[in-house]
Coordinates of C-alpha atoms in Angstrom, one line a residue:
Chain J
M885 CA -12.2 -15.2 9.7
T886 CA -10.3 -13.2 12.3
L887 CA -7.9 -14.5 15.0
L888 CA -8.2 -12.1 17.8
G889 CA -6.5 -12.0 21.2
P890 CA -4.1 -10.0 23.4
S891 CA -0.4 -10.1 22.4
G892 CA 1.3 -13.4 23.2
S893 CA -1.9 -15.3 23.0
G894 CA -0.7 -17.5 20.1
K895 CA -2.6 -16.0 17.2
T896 CA 0.5 -15.3 15.0
T897 CA 1.8 -18.8 15.8
L898 CA -1.4 -20.3 14.5
L899 CA -1.2 -18.2 11.4
M900 CA 2.4 -19.3 10.8
I901 CA 1.3 -22.9 11.3
L902 CA -1.5 -22.4 8.8
G903 CA 1.0 -21.0 6.3
G904 CA 3.4 -23.9 6.8
F905 CA 6.2 -21.7 8.2
E906 CA 6.2 -23.3 11.6
P907 CA 6.0 -27.0 12.4
V908 CA 3.1 -28.4 14.4
S909 CA 3.8 -30.2 17.6
A910 CA 0.5 -32.0 17.7
G911 CA -2.7 -32.1 15.7
R912 CA -3.5 -32.2 12.0
L913 CA -4.3 -29.5 9.5
F914 CA -6.9 -30.0 6.7
L915 CA -7.5 -28.0 3.6
D916 CA -10.9 -28.8 2.1
G917 CA -10.7 -32.3 3.6
R918 CA -7.1 -32.9 2.5
D919 CA -4.4 -33.4 5.1
V920 CA -1.7 -30.7 4.6
T921 CA 0.0 -31.0 8.0
G922 CA 3.4 -31.9 6.8
Q923 CA 3.3 -29.9 3.6
P924 CA 5.9 -27.1 3.4
A925 CA 4.9 -23.5 2.8
E926 CA 6.2 -23.4 -0.8
T927 CA 3.7 -26.1 -1.9
R928 CA 0.8 -25.0 0.2
G929 CA 0.2 -22.0 -2.1
F930 CA -1.4 -19.8 0.6
G931 CA -1.0 -16.1 0.3
M932 CA 0.6 -14.5 3.3
M933 CA 0.9 -10.8 4.2
F934 CA 3.4 -10.4 7.0
Q935 CA 3.6 -7.7 9.6
G936 CA 5.8 -5.0 8.2
Y937 CA 4.8 -6.3 4.7
A938 CA 8.1 -8.1 3.9
L939 CA 8.4 -6.6 0.4
F940 CA 11.5 -7.3 -1.6
P941 CA 13.5 -4.0 -1.4
H942 CA 15.6 -4.7 -4.5
M943 CA 12.6 -5.1 -6.7
T944 CA 10.1 -2.5 -8.1
V945 CA 6.5 -2.6 -7.2
A946 CA 5.7 -4.4 -10.5
Q947 CA 8.5 -6.9 -9.9
N948 CA 7.3 -7.6 -6.4
I949 CA 3.8 -8.4 -7.7
A950 CA 5.2 -10.4 -10.5
F951 CA 7.4 -12.6 -8.3
P952 CA 4.8 -15.3 -7.4
L953 CA 3.7 -15.4 -11.0
K954 CA 7.2 -16.0 -12.2
V955 CA 7.5 -18.8 -9.6
Q956 CA 4.5 -20.4 -11.3
R957 CA 6.3 -20.0 -14.7
R958 CA 3.5 -18.1 -16.3
S959 CA 4.1 -16.5 -19.7
G960 CA 5.5 -13.0 -19.9
A961 CA 2.3 -11.5 -21.4
D962 CA 0.2 -13.2 -18.8
I963 CA 2.3 -11.9 -16.0
K964 CA 2.3 -8.4 -17.4
Q965 CA -1.4 -8.3 -17.7
R966 CA -2.0 -9.7 -14.3
V967 CA 0.4 -7.3 -12.6
A968 CA -1.3 -4.4 -14.3
Q969 CA -4.6 -5.7 -13.2
M970 CA -3.4 -6.1 -9.5
I971 CA -1.8 -2.6 -9.5
E972 CA -5.1 -1.2 -10.7
M973 CA -7.1 -3.1 -8.2
V974 CA -5.1 -1.7 -5.2
G975 CA -5.1 1.8 -6.8
L976 CA -1.4 2.1 -7.4
E977 CA -1.4 3.1 -11.0
G978 CA 1.8 5.0 -11.9
H979 CA 3.8 3.5 -9.0
G980 CA 4.7 0.3 -10.7
H981 CA 8.3 1.3 -11.5
K982 CA 9.1 2.5 -7.9
R983 CA 10.9 0.6 -5.2
P984 CA 9.1 -0.1 -1.9
A985 CA 11.4 2.4 -0.1
A986 CA 9.9 5.2 -2.2
L987 CA 6.4 4.5 -1.1
S988 CA 4.4 5.4 2.0
G989 CA 3.3 2.9 4.6
G990 CA -0.2 2.6 3.1
Q991 CA 1.1 2.2 -0.4
Q992 CA 3.6 -0.5 0.7
Q993 CA 0.7 -2.3 2.4
R994 CA -1.3 -2.2 -0.9
V995 CA 1.7 -3.7 -2.7
A996 CA 1.9 -6.5 -0.2
L997 CA -1.8 -7.2 -0.6
A998 CA -1.5 -7.1 -4.4
R999 CA 1.5 -9.5 -4.3
A1000 CA -0.3 -11.9 -2.0
L1001 CA -3.5 -11.9 -4.1
A1002 CA -1.7 -11.9 -7.5
Y1003 CA -1.8 -15.7 -8.0
A1004 CA -5.3 -16.0 -6.6
P1005 CA -4.4 -18.2 -3.6
P1006 CA -7.2 -20.2 -2.0
V1007 CA -6.5 -18.7 1.4
L1008 CA -4.9 -15.3 2.3
L1009 CA -3.2 -15.1 5.7
L1010 CA -2.7 -11.6 7.1
D1011 CA -0.6 -10.8 10.2
E1012 CA -1.7 -7.5 11.7
P1013 CA -1.8 -5.8 8.3
F1014 CA -2.9 -2.4 9.7
S1015 CA -0.8 -2.1 12.8
A1016 CA 1.8 0.2 11.2
L1017 CA -0.8 2.6 9.7
D1018 CA -2.2 5.8 11.2
R1019 CA -5.9 5.9 12.1
N1020 CA -7.3 7.5 8.9
L1021 CA -5.3 5.3 6.6
R1022 CA -6.3 2.3 8.6
G1023 CA -10.1 3.0 8.1
Q1024 CA -9.5 3.5 4.4
M1025 CA -7.5 0.2 4.1
Q1026 CA -10.1 -1.7 6.0
D1027 CA -12.8 -0.6 3.5
E1028 CA -10.5 -1.6 0.7
M1029 CA -9.8 -5.0 2.3
R1030 CA -13.6 -5.6 2.7
R1031 CA -14.0 -4.8 -1.0
L1032 CA -11.2 -7.1 -2.1
H1033 CA -12.6 -9.8 0.1
R1034 CA -15.9 -9.5 -1.7
E1035 CA -14.5 -9.2 -5.1
T1036 CA -11.9 -12.0 -4.9
G1037 CA -14.0 -14.5 -2.9
T1038 CA -10.8 -15.6 -1.3
T1039 CA -10.8 -16.8 2.3
F1040 CA -9.0 -14.3 4.5
V1041 CA -7.5 -15.3 7.8
F1042 CA -6.6 -12.2 9.6
V1043 CA -4.7 -11.7 12.9
T1044 CA -5.3 -8.7 15.0
H1045 CA -5.3 -7.5 18.6
D1046 CA -7.7 -4.7 17.8
Q1047 CA -11.2 -5.7 18.7
T1048 CA -13.0 -2.9 16.7
E1049 CA -11.1 -4.0 13.6
A1050 CA -12.1 -7.6 14.2
L1051 CA -15.8 -6.8 14.7
A1052 CA -15.9 -4.6 11.7
L1053 CA -14.1 -6.9 9.2
S1054 CA -14.9 -10.4 10.0
S1055 CA -17.5 -12.9 9.2
R1056 CA -16.2 -15.1 12.1
I1057 CA -14.0 -14.3 15.0
A1058 CA -11.8 -16.8 16.9
I1059 CA -10.8 -15.4 20.3
F1060 CA -7.5 -16.6 21.8
E1061 CA -6.1 -16.3 25.2
S1062 CA -2.7 -17.8 26.3
G1063 CA -2.6 -20.3 23.5
R1064 CA -6.2 -21.5 23.9
L1065 CA -9.2 -20.9 21.7
Q1066 CA -11.9 -19.3 23.8
Q1067 CA -14.7 -18.9 21.4
V1068 CA -15.3 -19.1 17.6
A1069 CA -18.5 -17.4 16.3
T1070 CA -19.8 -14.5 14.3
P1071 CA -19.0 -11.0 15.6
R1072 CA -22.5 -10.5 16.8
D1073 CA -22.5 -13.8 18.7
V1074 CA -19.1 -13.3 20.4
Y1075 CA -20.2 -9.8 21.4
E1076 CA -23.7 -10.6 22.5
H1077 CA -23.3 -14.1 23.8
P1078 CA -19.7 -14.3 25.1
R1079 CA -18.9 -17.8 26.3
N1080 CA -16.8 -16.8 29.3
Q1081 CA -15.6 -13.9 31.3
F1082 CA -12.5 -13.5 29.2
V1083 CA -14.3 -13.1 25.9
A1084 CA -16.9 -10.8 27.5
E1085 CA -14.3 -8.5 29.0
F1086 CA -12.0 -8.6 26.0
L1087 CA -14.6 -7.3 23.6
G1088 CA -15.9 -3.8 24.5
D1089 CA -17.1 -2.8 28.0
I1090 CA -19.2 -5.0 30.1
N1091 CA -20.7 -5.0 33.6
I1092 CA -20.5 -8.3 35.4
L1093 CA -22.6 -8.7 38.5
P1094 CA -22.1 -11.5 41.0
V1095 CA -25.5 -13.0 41.5
L1096 CA -26.9 -15.6 43.9
D1097 CA -29.6 -18.3 43.7
A1098 CA -29.9 -18.4 39.9
R1099 CA -32.7 -20.7 39.1
Q1100 CA -35.1 -21.6 36.4
D1101 CA -38.5 -20.1 37.1
G1102 CA -41.1 -20.7 34.4
G1103 CA -40.1 -19.1 31.1
H1104 CA -37.1 -17.3 32.6
V1105 CA -34.4 -17.4 35.1
T1106 CA -34.3 -15.5 38.3
A1107 CA -31.3 -14.5 40.4
R1108 CA -30.6 -12.3 43.4
F1109 CA -28.2 -9.3 43.3
E1110 CA -27.9 -7.4 46.6
A1111 CA -31.5 -6.3 47.4
S1112 CA -32.9 -6.8 43.9
L1113 CA -34.4 -9.9 42.2
L1114 CA -33.3 -9.9 38.6
R1115 CA -34.9 -11.7 35.7
V1116 CA -32.9 -13.1 32.8
A1117 CA -34.2 -14.7 29.6
A1118 CA -34.0 -18.5 29.5
T1119 CA -31.8 -18.3 26.4
A1120 CA -29.0 -16.4 28.2
G1121 CA -26.9 -19.4 28.8
A1122 CA -26.7 -21.8 31.8
P1123 CA -27.6 -20.1 35.0
G1124 CA -24.4 -19.3 37.0
G1125 CA -22.9 -16.9 39.4
K1126 CA -22.1 -14.1 37.0
L1127 CA -24.5 -12.0 35.1
A1128 CA -23.1 -9.8 32.3
I1129 CA -24.8 -6.8 30.8
R1130 CA -23.3 -4.5 28.1
P1131 CA -23.4 -0.8 29.2
E1132 CA -25.2 0.3 26.1
H1133 CA -28.3 -1.8 27.2
M1134 CA -28.5 -0.2 30.6
R1135 CA -30.8 2.8 31.2
I1136 CA -30.9 5.1 34.1
A1137 CA -34.1 6.2 35.9
R1138 CA -34.7 8.5 38.8
E1139 CA -37.3 6.4 40.4
K1140 CA -37.5 2.6 40.8
P1141 CA -39.5 1.4 37.7
A1142 CA -42.7 -0.6 38.5
A1143 CA -41.5 -3.7 36.7
G1144 CA -38.3 -5.1 35.1
N1145 CA -34.7 -5.4 36.3
A1146 CA -33.5 -2.5 38.4
I1147 CA -30.7 -2.0 40.8
Q1148 CA -29.9 1.0 42.8
A1149 CA -26.6 2.9 42.4
R1150 CA -24.8 6.1 43.3
V1151 CA -22.9 8.2 40.8
V1152 CA -19.2 8.2 41.6
D1153 CA -17.9 10.1 38.7
H1154 CA -18.9 11.2 35.2
I1155 CA -16.6 11.6 32.2
Y1156 CA -17.5 13.8 29.4
M1157 CA -16.6 12.2 26.0
G1158 CA -18.3 14.4 23.5
A1159 CA -21.5 12.7 22.2
E1160 CA -21.6 10.4 25.2
T1161 CA -20.9 10.8 28.8
Q1162 CA -19.6 7.8 30.8
L1163 CA -21.0 7.3 34.2
L1164 CA -19.1 5.5 36.9
L1165 CA -21.6 4.1 39.4
E1166 CA -21.4 2.1 42.6
T1167 CA -24.2 -0.1 44.1
P1168 CA -24.8 0.0 47.9
G1169 CA -23.0 -3.3 48.1
G1170 CA -19.9 -1.7 46.6
Q1171 CA -20.2 -3.2 43.0
A1172 CA -18.8 -0.9 40.4
L1173 CA -20.8 -0.3 37.2
T1174 CA -20.0 1.7 34.0
L1175 CA -22.5 2.9 31.5
N1176 CA -22.7 5.4 28.8
V1177 CA -25.5 7.8 28.2
A1178 CA -26.0 10.4 25.5
T1179 CA -24.6 13.7 26.7
A1180 CA -27.8 15.4 25.5
Q1181 CA -29.8 13.4 28.1
V1182 CA -27.5 14.2 31.0
S1183 CA -29.5 16.6 33.1
G1184 CA -29.5 18.0 36.6
H1185 CA -30.2 14.8 38.4
I1186 CA -27.0 13.2 37.2
T1187 CA -24.5 14.8 39.5
D1188 CA -21.9 13.1 41.5
N1189 CA -23.3 11.3 44.5
A1190 CA -26.8 11.4 43.1
S1191 CA -28.7 8.2 43.8
L1192 CA -30.5 6.6 40.8
W1193 CA -31.7 3.3 39.4
V1194 CA -30.2 1.3 36.6
T1195 CA -32.5 -0.8 34.4
W1196 CA -32.1 -3.2 31.5
P1197 CA -34.4 -5.5 29.5
E1198 CA -34.3 -9.1 30.7
E1199 CA -33.2 -10.5 27.4
R1200 CA -30.0 -8.4 27.5
G1201 CA -28.5 -10.1 30.5
V1202 CA -26.1 -13.1 29.8
F1203 CA -24.8 -15.7 32.3
L1204 CA -21.1 -16.4 32.1
Chain O
M344 CA 33.5 27.8 21.4
S345 CA 31.5 27.4 18.2
Y346 CA 30.5 24.1 16.8
A347 CA 32.6 24.5 13.7
L348 CA 35.7 25.3 15.8
R349 CA 35.1 22.3 18.1
T350 CA 34.7 19.9 15.2
S351 CA 37.8 21.1 13.5
L352 CA 39.8 20.8 16.7
L353 CA 38.6 17.2 17.0
I354 CA 39.3 16.3 13.3
G355 CA 42.3 18.5 13.0
P356 CA 45.0 16.1 14.4
L357 CA 43.8 13.3 12.1
L358 CA 44.0 15.7 9.1
L359 CA 47.4 16.9 10.2
F360 CA 48.7 13.3 10.6
L361 CA 47.4 12.3 7.2
G362 CA 48.8 15.4 5.6
V363 CA 52.3 15.0 7.1
C364 CA 52.6 11.2 6.8
Y365 CA 50.8 10.6 3.5
F366 CA 50.0 13.7 1.5
L367 CA 53.5 15.4 1.7
P368 CA 55.4 12.2 0.8
F369 CA 53.0 11.6 -2.1
L370 CA 53.7 15.2 -3.3
G371 CA 57.4 14.2 -3.1
I372 CA 56.7 11.2 -5.3
V373 CA 54.8 13.4 -7.7
G374 CA 57.8 15.7 -7.7
W375 CA 60.2 12.9 -8.5
S376 CA 58.0 11.7 -11.3
V377 CA 58.3 14.9 -13.2
T378 CA 61.9 15.8 -12.3
L379 CA 64.0 12.6 -12.5
P380 CA 66.2 12.3 -14.4
E381 CA 65.2 15.6 -16.0
P382 CA 62.2 17.9 -15.7
G383 CA 59.2 17.0 -17.9
L384 CA 56.6 14.3 -18.5
T385 CA 59.0 11.9 -20.2
Q386 CA 58.6 9.3 -17.4
Y387 CA 54.8 9.3 -17.8
H388 CA 55.3 8.9 -21.6
S389 CA 57.6 5.9 -21.2
A390 CA 55.4 4.4 -18.4
L391 CA 52.3 4.5 -20.7
S392 CA 54.1 3.3 -23.8
D393 CA 56.3 0.6 -22.2
P394 CA 55.0 -2.8 -23.2
L395 CA 56.4 -4.3 -20.0
V396 CA 54.3 -1.9 -17.9
H397 CA 51.3 -2.7 -20.1
S398 CA 51.6 -6.4 -19.5
V399 CA 52.2 -5.9 -15.7
V400 CA 49.1 -3.7 -15.5
L401 CA 47.0 -6.3 -17.4
R402 CA 48.3 -9.1 -15.2
T403 CA 47.6 -7.0 -12.1
L404 CA 44.0 -6.3 -13.2
R405 CA 43.5 -10.0 -14.1
I406 CA 44.9 -11.3 -10.8
C407 CA 43.0 -8.7 -8.8
L408 CA 39.7 -9.6 -10.5
A409 CA 40.3 -13.3 -10.0
V410 CA 41.2 -12.7 -6.4
T411 CA 38.1 -10.5 -5.9
L412 CA 35.9 -13.2 -7.4
V413 CA 37.4 -16.0 -5.4
S414 CA 37.5 -14.1 -2.1
V415 CA 33.9 -12.7 -2.4
V416 CA 32.5 -16.1 -3.3
A417 CA 34.4 -17.9 -0.5
A418 CA 33.6 -15.1 2.0
Y419 CA 29.9 -15.3 1.0
V420 CA 29.8 -18.9 2.0
I421 CA 31.7 -18.3 5.2
A422 CA 29.5 -15.3 6.1
L423 CA 26.4 -17.4 5.4
V424 CA 27.5 -20.1 7.8
W425 CA 28.5 -17.4 10.3
V426 CA 25.2 -15.6 10.2
R427 CA 22.8 -18.5 9.7
G428 CA 24.6 -21.5 11.1
T429 CA 24.2 -23.4 14.4
P430 CA 26.1 -22.0 17.4
I431 CA 28.9 -24.4 17.0
Q432 CA 29.3 -23.6 13.3
R433 CA 29.4 -19.9 14.2
L434 CA 32.1 -20.4 16.8
L435 CA 34.3 -22.4 14.3
V436 CA 33.8 -19.7 11.7
E437 CA 34.7 -16.9 14.1
L438 CA 37.9 -18.7 15.0
C439 CA 38.8 -19.3 11.3
I440 CA 38.3 -15.6 10.6
L441 CA 40.2 -14.4 13.6
I442 CA 43.2 -16.6 13.7
P443 CA 44.6 -15.5 10.3
F444 CA 44.7 -11.9 11.6
W445 CA 47.3 -13.0 14.2
I446 CA 49.7 -14.4 11.6
S447 CA 51.8 -12.0 9.5
V448 CA 51.4 -11.8 5.7
L449 CA 55.0 -13.1 5.3
T450 CA 54.4 -16.2 7.4
R451 CA 51.3 -17.0 5.5
A452 CA 53.0 -16.6 2.2
F453 CA 55.8 -19.0 3.2
G454 CA 53.1 -21.3 4.6
W455 CA 51.5 -21.5 1.2
L456 CA 55.0 -22.0 -0.4
A457 CA 55.5 -25.0 1.8
L458 CA 52.1 -26.4 0.9
L459 CA 52.1 -25.7 -2.9
S460 CA 55.7 -25.9 -4.1
N461 CA 56.9 -28.8 -6.3
R462 CA 58.2 -30.7 -3.3
G463 CA 55.4 -29.3 -1.1
L464 CA 52.8 -31.2 0.9
I465 CA 50.1 -31.2 -1.8
N466 CA 52.3 -32.4 -4.6
E467 CA 53.9 -35.1 -2.4
W468 CA 50.5 -36.4 -1.2
L469 CA 49.0 -36.4 -4.7
Q470 CA 52.0 -38.3 -6.0
A471 CA 52.0 -40.7 -3.1
I472 CA 48.3 -41.5 -3.7
G473 CA 49.2 -41.9 -7.4
I474 CA 46.7 -39.3 -8.8
I475 CA 49.6 -37.5 -10.6
S476 CA 53.0 -38.6 -11.7
A477 CA 54.8 -35.3 -12.1
P478 CA 54.4 -32.4 -9.6
L479 CA 51.8 -29.8 -10.6
T480 CA 53.0 -26.2 -10.9
L481 CA 51.0 -24.6 -8.1
V482 CA 53.3 -21.9 -7.2
R483 CA 55.6 -19.3 -8.9
N484 CA 52.7 -18.6 -11.2
E485 CA 49.4 -16.6 -11.1
F486 CA 47.6 -19.5 -9.5
G487 CA 49.8 -19.4 -6.4
V488 CA 49.5 -15.6 -6.2
I489 CA 45.7 -15.8 -6.4
V490 CA 45.5 -18.5 -3.7
G491 CA 47.8 -16.6 -1.4
M492 CA 46.1 -13.2 -1.9
A493 CA 42.6 -14.6 -1.7
H494 CA 43.5 -16.3 1.6
F495 CA 44.7 -13.0 3.0
L496 CA 41.7 -11.0 1.8
I497 CA 38.8 -13.3 2.5
P498 CA 38.3 -12.2 6.1
F499 CA 38.1 -8.6 4.9
A500 CA 35.2 -9.5 2.7
V501 CA 33.4 -11.6 5.3
F502 CA 32.6 -8.6 7.5
P503 CA 30.7 -6.4 5.1
L504 CA 28.9 -9.5 3.8
A505 CA 27.9 -10.7 7.2
A506 CA 26.6 -7.2 8.1
A507 CA 24.5 -7.2 4.9
M508 CA 23.1 -10.7 5.7
R509 CA 22.2 -9.7 9.2
N510 CA 20.1 -6.9 7.7
V511 CA 18.0 -9.1 5.5
D512 CA 14.4 -9.2 6.8
E513 CA 13.7 -12.8 7.6
R514 CA 10.0 -12.3 6.7
A515 CA 10.9 -11.4 3.1
L516 CA 12.4 -14.9 2.8
L517 CA 9.3 -16.5 4.4
A518 CA 7.1 -14.5 2.1
A519 CA 9.0 -15.8 -0.9
R520 CA 8.6 -19.3 0.3
G521 CA 4.9 -18.7 1.0
M522 CA 4.5 -17.7 -2.7
G523 CA 5.8 -21.1 -3.7
A524 CA 9.4 -20.3 -4.4
R525 CA 11.8 -23.2 -3.7
R526 CA 14.8 -22.7 -1.5
S527 CA 17.2 -22.2 -4.4
R528 CA 15.0 -19.5 -5.9
V529 CA 14.6 -17.8 -2.6
F530 CA 18.4 -17.8 -2.2
W531 CA 19.3 -16.5 -5.7
Q532 CA 16.5 -14.1 -6.4
V533 CA 15.7 -12.8 -2.9
F534 CA 18.6 -13.4 -0.5
V535 CA 21.5 -12.7 -2.7
P536 CA 20.1 -9.5 -4.3
M537 CA 19.1 -8.2 -0.8
T538 CA 22.8 -8.6 0.2
G539 CA 23.9 -6.8 -3.0
P540 CA 25.2 -3.7 -1.2
G541 CA 27.4 -5.9 1.0
I542 CA 28.7 -7.8 -2.1
I543 CA 29.7 -4.5 -3.8
G544 CA 31.3 -3.3 -0.6
A545 CA 33.2 -6.5 -0.1
A546 CA 34.4 -6.6 -3.7
L547 CA 35.5 -3.0 -3.5
I548 CA 37.6 -3.6 -0.4
V549 CA 39.2 -6.7 -1.8
F550 CA 39.9 -5.3 -5.2
V551 CA 41.5 -2.1 -3.9
F552 CA 43.5 -3.9 -1.3
A553 CA 44.7 -6.4 -3.9
L554 CA 45.9 -3.7 -6.4
G555 CA 48.7 -2.7 -4.0
F556 CA 49.7 -6.1 -2.9
F557 CA 53.4 -6.6 -2.7
V558 CA 54.7 -9.3 -0.3
T559 CA 52.4 -12.2 -1.3
P560 CA 52.9 -11.9 -5.1
A561 CA 56.6 -11.4 -4.7
I562 CA 57.0 -14.6 -2.7
L563 CA 54.4 -16.8 -4.4
G564 CA 54.9 -15.4 -7.8
G565 CA 58.6 -16.0 -7.6
G566 CA 59.5 -13.2 -9.9
R567 CA 57.4 -14.6 -12.8
S568 CA 54.0 -13.1 -12.0
V569 CA 55.2 -9.5 -11.3
M570 CA 52.4 -7.2 -10.2
L571 CA 52.4 -3.4 -10.2
A572 CA 53.7 -2.9 -6.6
E573 CA 56.5 -5.4 -7.3
L574 CA 57.4 -3.6 -10.6
I575 CA 57.7 -0.3 -8.7
Y576 CA 59.9 -2.0 -6.2
L577 CA 62.1 -3.4 -9.0
R578 CA 62.4 0.0 -10.6
I579 CA 63.7 1.4 -7.4
F580 CA 66.0 -1.2 -6.0
Q581 CA 67.1 -3.4 -9.0
S582 CA 67.3 -1.3 -12.1
P583 CA 67.2 2.1 -10.5
N584 CA 64.9 4.4 -12.3
W585 CA 63.2 6.4 -9.6
G586 CA 61.5 8.7 -11.9
L587 CA 59.7 5.8 -13.7
A588 CA 58.8 4.1 -10.4
A589 CA 57.4 7.4 -9.2
A590 CA 55.3 7.9 -12.4
I591 CA 53.9 4.4 -12.1
S592 CA 53.0 5.0 -8.4
V593 CA 51.2 8.2 -9.3
L594 CA 49.3 6.5 -12.1
L595 CA 48.3 3.6 -9.7
M596 CA 47.2 6.1 -7.0
T597 CA 45.2 8.1 -9.5
G598 CA 43.7 5.0 -11.1
V599 CA 42.5 3.6 -7.7
G600 CA 41.2 7.0 -6.7
M601 CA 39.2 7.4 -9.9
F602 CA 37.9 3.8 -9.6
L603 CA 36.7 4.5 -6.0
V604 CA 35.1 7.8 -6.8
A605 CA 33.2 6.2 -9.8
L606 CA 32.0 3.3 -7.6
L607 CA 30.9 5.5 -4.7
K608 CA 29.0 7.7 -7.1
S609 CA 27.3 4.7 -8.7
I610 CA 26.3 3.3 -5.3
A611 CA 25.3 6.6 -3.6
P612 CA 22.1 7.4 -5.5
R613 CA 20.8 3.9 -4.7
T614 CA 21.2 4.3 -0.9
D615 CA 19.2 7.5 -0.6
R616 CA 16.4 6.4 -2.9

């Protein structure tokens, strides 16, 4: 489960409430049907990994991981064995005697993860765990996190403002904006069937066309955009004034295709991005569009100011 | 102008001042200690073998350790309220730390005398309430000296402790609670160790300050709890033996110096690790 949203949207606050670190002003909180609203953090027994990791600087790696086990008054041998197991799980063999300050950012993060998982909490809360890592390390840690999630079977609740991270790691995503929950669904659902314009625009690029006269017409919905009549699958949400299409579903054509959705546009600019080239287009009515095409397919007819047609399959349009 | 020259010009006056006002006089004392009344190390020999000096050194160490303990514990509580209390508590603590700085050591020592002596406020009140029948001996002994010295030194311990507490990462405390630790465990096993460098710093300042205390023990000890500084004073002004006084001074200086070096060395490797 991922809590995703721009900074200041309330996702960390919700995480702190889940952990019991912040009081709730209204509403109730249930864990497996049991009301835990008023229960303080120390009895809730959730694992929490804070931004910046919050390791204990005066303890070694092994002592950090042993702390929650000592709190539970486990036997010395049990603690020793569990700590060794956790250190091995996060790949920090040979670092057990070091203090956190002697470790790199990625290693500190693993320690925090091992410490939070050591006592097998029912829920692990993670507040932007990757924000302090560089890109390569981040990818590596994400893989590791996915593996741990599979291996431990613990519920992970994960806060991030990075949408790619959220899509890649989550089984479900909750999208936040200014303290309000916008949509909760699987990554595929939030991406392909965003419930509103905020969700649509927050995740990836999207083209939103203002359409008129949207109405049910047999097995599908029709709507008018500038000079074109567009068809949208009936499953694409309630007909409204905004039709959203992801750029990767749009194709370009030189001539107006015989059937299907097509709108005319003029190339305003093209941006070379390696494997892909991003085209900035404008319709005769002044509506801006972006779409990416494989650089290998960009040929002579795609030059600035060239006029072309943009098409997409009817099931790819979504009403917002 | 080169960098080295500029730095030495900036630091120079300070070094000159310290050299003229501290180091030269100290060399003079060292001179006395090996020349009065006759050249040789006899004064060091008698200082180190004199049972009176021994007992004074022991008492000084004992009092200084007690003062350090009392001051650091009290200062820890004060700093805790100062750093983590409500705004009103903070303001009160600030006033209580600052006001003593405006009152001289002498005034404060006499203040304690008025409070603690046989006919002082505390004894009068306790007798009036009927808790005790004869006055307690609260002053002219080590107890009075410890109270007076700790009172003077607590503010000096508050500052390093407060600085250390401000550096504690709040999230580490939350993390400990999240792992099921009750408040007392969070305090003793996470918060206190994380302020460890501040505790060592505060104890060091108080202990070194306390070693050379003169006015407070002289007044509140009433000549019975003589500490090293007072012994040196007595050897100069009452039973004149300047050579011995100088030898004790040099030993005290060297002892404090060695103590400081040893402590700094033991702390240093931990800070850069």
